[in-house]
Amino acid sequence: MSKTATLNILYRVKDQLKNSIASGEGLDSDKKLLDETEKSIQWVNSCNGIPLQENRKKCTVCGQMFTAKNKQQEFCSGKCRVRFHRVNTQLQKFNQKIKAILKNEKFIIEQIITSEGKCPFVVYCNGKKYQSDSTKSLLSQIKRSIY
């Protein structure tokens, strides 16, 4: 059954209950049923059964508030979703390169996503902080300090 058809039925039931209560023929249970019918109408009007005000989320990438279409949605747009996955791929590749350089050293990589679309890395190793806008210069900076 479509959303429109369901809403039409619920509105008809609601009108009948209101008329019954207004004429004095209604029972106490009719008032409870009217409340439940109104809740059902709100639920059907909501996004996939989740009320819209409860479905507000903050985009993982840009931080903008948006109304999610389902519980799994994390990003406000396809652009942010693609950007997140590209950044994640870059981080994995960079992590492998750092592991090859530092070998047995313990390190932490932090990635900062900027508004310009750049994804600079910050590497912490042996109490030192290494930072650069380009990955090549950061890798060479770390190599120079290690060797």
PDB file of C-alpha atoms in Angstrom:
ATOM      1  CA  MET A   1       0.000   0.000   0.000  1.00  0.00           C
ATOM      2  CA  SER A   2       1.370   3.426  -0.883  1.00  0.00           C
ATOM      3  CA  LYS A   3       2.052   6.184   1.612  1.00  0.00           C
ATOM      4  CA  THR A   4      -0.753   8.317   0.105  1.00  0.00           C
ATOM      5  CA  ALA A   5      -3.317   5.520   0.369  1.00  0.00           C
ATOM      6  CA  THR A   6      -2.334   4.832   3.974  1.00  0.00           C
ATOM      7  CA  LEU A   7      -2.637   8.516   4.859  1.00  0.00           C
ATOM      8  CA  ASN A   8      -6.068   8.737   3.202  1.00  0.00           C
ATOM      9  CA  ILE A   9      -7.342   5.849   5.311  1.00  0.00           C
ATOM     10  CA  LEU A  10      -5.892   7.310   8.509  1.00  0.00           C
ATOM     11  CA  TYR A  11      -7.417  10.732   7.821  1.00  0.00           C
ATOM     12  CA  ARG A  12     -10.832   9.136   7.213  1.00  0.00           C
ATOM     13  CA  VAL A  13     -10.585   7.200  10.494  1.00  0.00           C
ATOM     14  CA  LYS A  14      -9.512  10.367  12.293  1.00  0.00           C
ATOM     15  CA  ASP A  15     -12.492  12.333  10.894  1.00  0.00           C
ATOM     16  CA  GLN A  16     -14.938   9.567  11.873  1.00  0.00           C
ATOM     17  CA  LEU A  17     -13.548   9.443  15.401  1.00  0.00           C
ATOM     18  CA  LYS A  18     -13.723  13.243  15.757  1.00  0.00           C
ATOM     19  CA  ASN A  19     -17.352  13.261  14.546  1.00  0.00           C
ATOM     20  CA  SER A  20     -18.248  10.419  16.915  1.00  0.00           C
ATOM     21  CA  ILE A  21     -16.658  12.186  19.896  1.00  0.00           C
ATOM     22  CA  ALA A  22     -18.190  15.580  18.968  1.00  0.00           C
ATOM     23  CA  SER A  23     -21.723  14.114  18.700  1.00  0.00           C
ATOM     24  CA  GLY A  24     -21.445  12.561  22.154  1.00  0.00           C
ATOM     25  CA  GLU A  25     -21.796   9.011  20.833  1.00  0.00           C
ATOM     26  CA  GLY A  26     -18.086   8.296  21.249  1.00  0.00           C
ATOM     27  CA  LEU A  27     -16.638   6.153  24.014  1.00  0.00           C
ATOM     28  CA  ASP A  28     -13.559   6.832  26.154  1.00  0.00           C
ATOM     29  CA  SER A  29     -11.694   4.335  24.025  1.00  0.00           C
ATOM     30  CA  ASP A  30     -12.456   6.496  20.959  1.00  0.00           C
ATOM     31  CA  LYS A  31     -10.345   9.322  22.433  1.00  0.00           C
ATOM     32  CA  LYS A  32      -7.423   6.959  22.908  1.00  0.00           C
ATOM     33  CA  LEU A  33      -7.918   5.620  19.405  1.00  0.00           C
ATOM     34  CA  LEU A  34      -7.949   9.189  18.044  1.00  0.00           C
ATOM     35  CA  ASP A  35      -4.597   9.866  19.762  1.00  0.00           C
ATOM     36  CA  GLU A  36      -3.145   6.670  18.294  1.00  0.00           C
ATOM     37  CA  THR A  37      -4.460   7.589  14.843  1.00  0.00           C
ATOM     38  CA  GLU A  38      -2.776  11.011  15.044  1.00  0.00           C
ATOM     39  CA  LYS A  39       0.497   9.335  16.076  1.00  0.00           C
ATOM     40  CA  SER A  40       0.147   6.957  13.123  1.00  0.00           C
ATOM     41  CA  ILE A  41      -0.355   9.889  10.743  1.00  0.00           C
ATOM     42  CA  GLN A  42       2.810  11.545  12.086  1.00  0.00           C
ATOM     43  CA  TRP A  43       4.715   8.285  11.716  1.00  0.00           C
ATOM     44  CA  VAL A  44       3.591   7.759   8.110  1.00  0.00           C
ATOM     45  CA  ASN A  45       4.457  11.379   7.272  1.00  0.00           C
ATOM     46  CA  SER A  46       7.915  10.923   8.705  1.00  0.00           C
ATOM     47  CA  CYS A  47      10.934   9.786   6.741  1.00  0.00           C
ATOM     48  CA  ASN A  48      10.938   5.951   6.551  1.00  0.00           C
ATOM     49  CA  GLY A  49       9.190   5.721   9.899  1.00  0.00           C
ATOM     50  CA  ILE A  50      11.705   7.979  11.657  1.00  0.00           C
ATOM     51  CA  PRO A  51      10.283  11.393  12.622  1.00  0.00           C
ATOM     52  CA  LEU A  52      12.108  14.123  10.719  1.00  0.00           C
ATOM     53  CA  GLN A  53      13.188  16.072  13.808  1.00  0.00           C
ATOM     54  CA  GLU A  54      14.816  12.909  15.224  1.00  0.00           C
ATOM     55  CA  ASN A  55      16.502  12.231  11.892  1.00  0.00           C
ATOM     56  CA  ARG A  56      18.720  15.339  11.869  1.00  0.00           C
ATOM     57  CA  LYS A  57      22.401  14.470  11.602  1.00  0.00           C
ATOM     58  CA  LYS A  58      25.703  16.235  11.233  1.00  0.00           C
ATOM     59  CA  CYS A  59      27.644  15.403   8.072  1.00  0.00           C
ATOM     60  CA  THR A  60      30.846  13.507   8.919  1.00  0.00           C
ATOM     61  CA  VAL A  61      32.827  15.466   6.318  1.00  0.00           C
ATOM     62  CA  CYS A  62      31.604  19.069   6.176  1.00  0.00           C
ATOM     63  CA  GLY A  63      29.807  19.290   9.536  1.00  0.00           C
ATOM     64  CA  GLN A  64      26.595  20.625   7.983  1.00  0.00           C
ATOM     65  CA  MET A  65      23.285  19.566   9.593  1.00  0.00           C
ATOM     66  CA  PHE A  66      20.994  17.596   7.254  1.00  0.00           C
ATOM     67  CA  THR A  67      17.897  15.407   7.362  1.00  0.00           C
ATOM     68  CA  ALA A  68      18.893  11.800   6.792  1.00  0.00           C
ATOM     69  CA  LYS A  69      16.697   9.708   4.527  1.00  0.00           C
ATOM     70  CA  ASN A  70      17.485   6.573   6.550  1.00  0.00           C
ATOM     71  CA  LYS A  71      19.368   5.547   9.701  1.00  0.00           C
ATOM     72  CA  GLN A  72      22.535   4.584   7.818  1.00  0.00           C
ATOM     73  CA  GLN A  73      23.044   7.882   5.975  1.00  0.00           C
ATOM     74  CA  GLU A  74      26.192   9.642   7.273  1.00  0.00           C
ATOM     75  CA  PHE A  75      26.822  12.285   4.618  1.00  0.00           C
ATOM     76  CA  CYS A  76      24.754  15.257   3.457  1.00  0.00           C
ATOM     77  CA  SER A  77      25.518  14.654  -0.225  1.00  0.00           C
ATOM     78  CA  GLY A  78      27.189  12.318  -2.682  1.00  0.00           C
ATOM     79  CA  LYS A  79      30.034  14.814  -2.964  1.00  0.00           C
ATOM     80  CA  CYS A  80      30.834  14.493   0.763  1.00  0.00           C
ATOM     81  CA  ARG A  81      30.542  10.692   0.606  1.00  0.00           C
ATOM     82  CA  VAL A  82      33.011  10.473  -2.288  1.00  0.00           C
ATOM     83  CA  ARG A  83      35.359  12.927  -0.572  1.00  0.00           C
ATOM     84  CA  PHE A  84      35.315  10.861   2.632  1.00  0.00           C
ATOM     85  CA  HIS A  85      36.177   7.633   0.812  1.00  0.00           C
ATOM     86  CA  ARG A  86      38.945   9.276  -1.228  1.00  0.00           C
ATOM     87  CA  VAL A  87      40.456  10.699   1.946  1.00  0.00           C
ATOM     88  CA  ASN A  88      40.224   7.276   3.598  1.00  0.00           C
ATOM     89  CA  THR A  89      42.033   5.675   0.662  1.00  0.00           C
ATOM     90  CA  GLN A  90      44.748   8.348   0.830  1.00  0.00           C
ATOM     91  CA  LEU A  91      45.167   7.677   4.547  1.00  0.00           C
ATOM     92  CA  GLN A  92      45.605   3.932   3.987  1.00  0.00           C
ATOM     93  CA  LYS A  93      48.218   4.480   1.277  1.00  0.00           C
ATOM     94  CA  PHE A  94      50.060   7.042   3.402  1.00  0.00           C
ATOM     95  CA  ASN A  95      49.956   4.691   6.394  1.00  0.00           C
ATOM     96  CA  GLN A  96      51.671   1.958   4.344  1.00  0.00           C
ATOM     97  CA  LYS A  97      54.415   4.372   3.228  1.00  0.00           C
ATOM     98  CA  ILE A  98      55.034   5.540   6.811  1.00  0.00           C
ATOM     99  CA  LYS A  99      55.214   1.927   8.027  1.00  0.00           C
ATOM    100  CA  ALA A 100      57.876   1.214   5.405  1.00  0.00           C
ATOM    101  CA  ILE A 101      59.951   4.207   6.565  1.00  0.00           C
ATOM    102  CA  LEU A 102      59.541   3.848  10.328  1.00  0.00           C
ATOM    103  CA  LYS A 103      59.593   0.022  10.367  1.00  0.00           C
ATOM    104  CA  ASN A 104      59.340  -0.898  14.081  1.00  0.00           C
ATOM    105  CA  GLU A 105      58.740   2.600  15.465  1.00  0.00           C
ATOM    106  CA  LYS A 106      55.341   3.430  16.941  1.00  0.00           C
ATOM    107  CA  PHE A 107      53.581   6.352  15.316  1.00  0.00           C
ATOM    108  CA  ILE A 108      50.217   8.072  15.101  1.00  0.00           C
ATOM    109  CA  ILE A 109      48.818   9.644  11.939  1.00  0.00           C
ATOM    110  CA  GLU A 110      46.264  12.406  12.145  1.00  0.00           C
ATOM    111  CA  GLN A 111      44.516  13.642   9.042  1.00  0.00           C
ATOM    112  CA  ILE A 112      43.004  17.101   8.778  1.00  0.00           C
ATOM    113  CA  ILE A 113      40.342  17.718   6.140  1.00  0.00           C
ATOM    114  CA  THR A 114      40.412  21.359   5.092  1.00  0.00           C
ATOM    115  CA  SER A 115      37.755  23.397   3.331  1.00  0.00           C
ATOM    116  CA  GLU A 116      39.984  23.688   0.231  1.00  0.00           C
ATOM    117  CA  GLY A 117      39.780  19.937  -0.257  1.00  0.00           C
ATOM    118  CA  LYS A 118      43.370  19.346   0.851  1.00  0.00           C
ATOM    119  CA  CYS A 119      44.030  16.529   3.276  1.00  0.00           C
ATOM    120  CA  PRO A 120      47.271  17.303   5.121  1.00  0.00           C
ATOM    121  CA  PHE A 121      48.663  14.718   7.522  1.00  0.00           C
ATOM    122  CA  VAL A 122      50.252  15.146  10.925  1.00  0.00           C
ATOM    123  CA  VAL A 123      52.543  12.342  12.134  1.00  0.00           C
ATOM    124  CA  TYR A 124      53.574  11.892  15.763  1.00  0.00           C
ATOM    125  CA  CYS A 125      56.591   9.653  16.360  1.00  0.00           C
ATOM    126  CA  ASN A 126      59.002   9.453  19.333  1.00  0.00           C
ATOM    127  CA  GLY A 127      57.600  12.645  20.850  1.00  0.00           C
ATOM    128  CA  LYS A 128      58.111  14.640  17.637  1.00  0.00           C
ATOM    129  CA  LYS A 129      55.434  16.177  15.471  1.00  0.00           C
ATOM    130  CA  TYR A 130      55.836  16.168  11.684  1.00  0.00           C
ATOM    131  CA  GLN A 131      53.451  18.241   9.593  1.00  0.00           C
ATOM    132  CA  SER A 132      53.222  19.413   5.996  1.00  0.00           C
ATOM    133  CA  ASP A 133      50.594  20.238   3.368  1.00  0.00           C
ATOM    134  CA  SER A 134      52.034  17.773   0.873  1.00  0.00           C
ATOM    135  CA  THR A 135      52.611  14.110   1.579  1.00  0.00           C
ATOM    136  CA  LYS A 136      55.881  14.036  -0.375  1.00  0.00           C
ATOM    137  CA  SER A 137      57.493  16.775   1.720  1.00  0.00           C
ATOM    138  CA  LEU A 138      56.191  15.142   4.905  1.00  0.00           C
ATOM    139  CA  LEU A 139      57.668  11.766   3.942  1.00  0.00           C
ATOM    140  CA  SER A 140      61.040  13.354   3.104  1.00  0.00           C
ATOM    141  CA  GLN A 141      60.934  15.318   6.379  1.00  0.00           C
ATOM    142  CA  ILE A 142      60.455  12.083   8.342  1.00  0.00           C
ATOM    143  CA  LYS A 143      63.178  10.267   6.373  1.00  0.00           C
ATOM    144  CA  ARG A 144      65.678  13.080   7.085  1.00  0.00           C
ATOM    145  CA  SER A 145      64.988  13.032  10.810  1.00  0.00           C
ATOM    146  CA  ILE A 146      65.223   9.212  11.068  1.00  0.00           C
ATOM    147  CA  TYR A 147      68.324   8.652   8.925  1.00  0.00           C
TER     148      TYR A 147
END
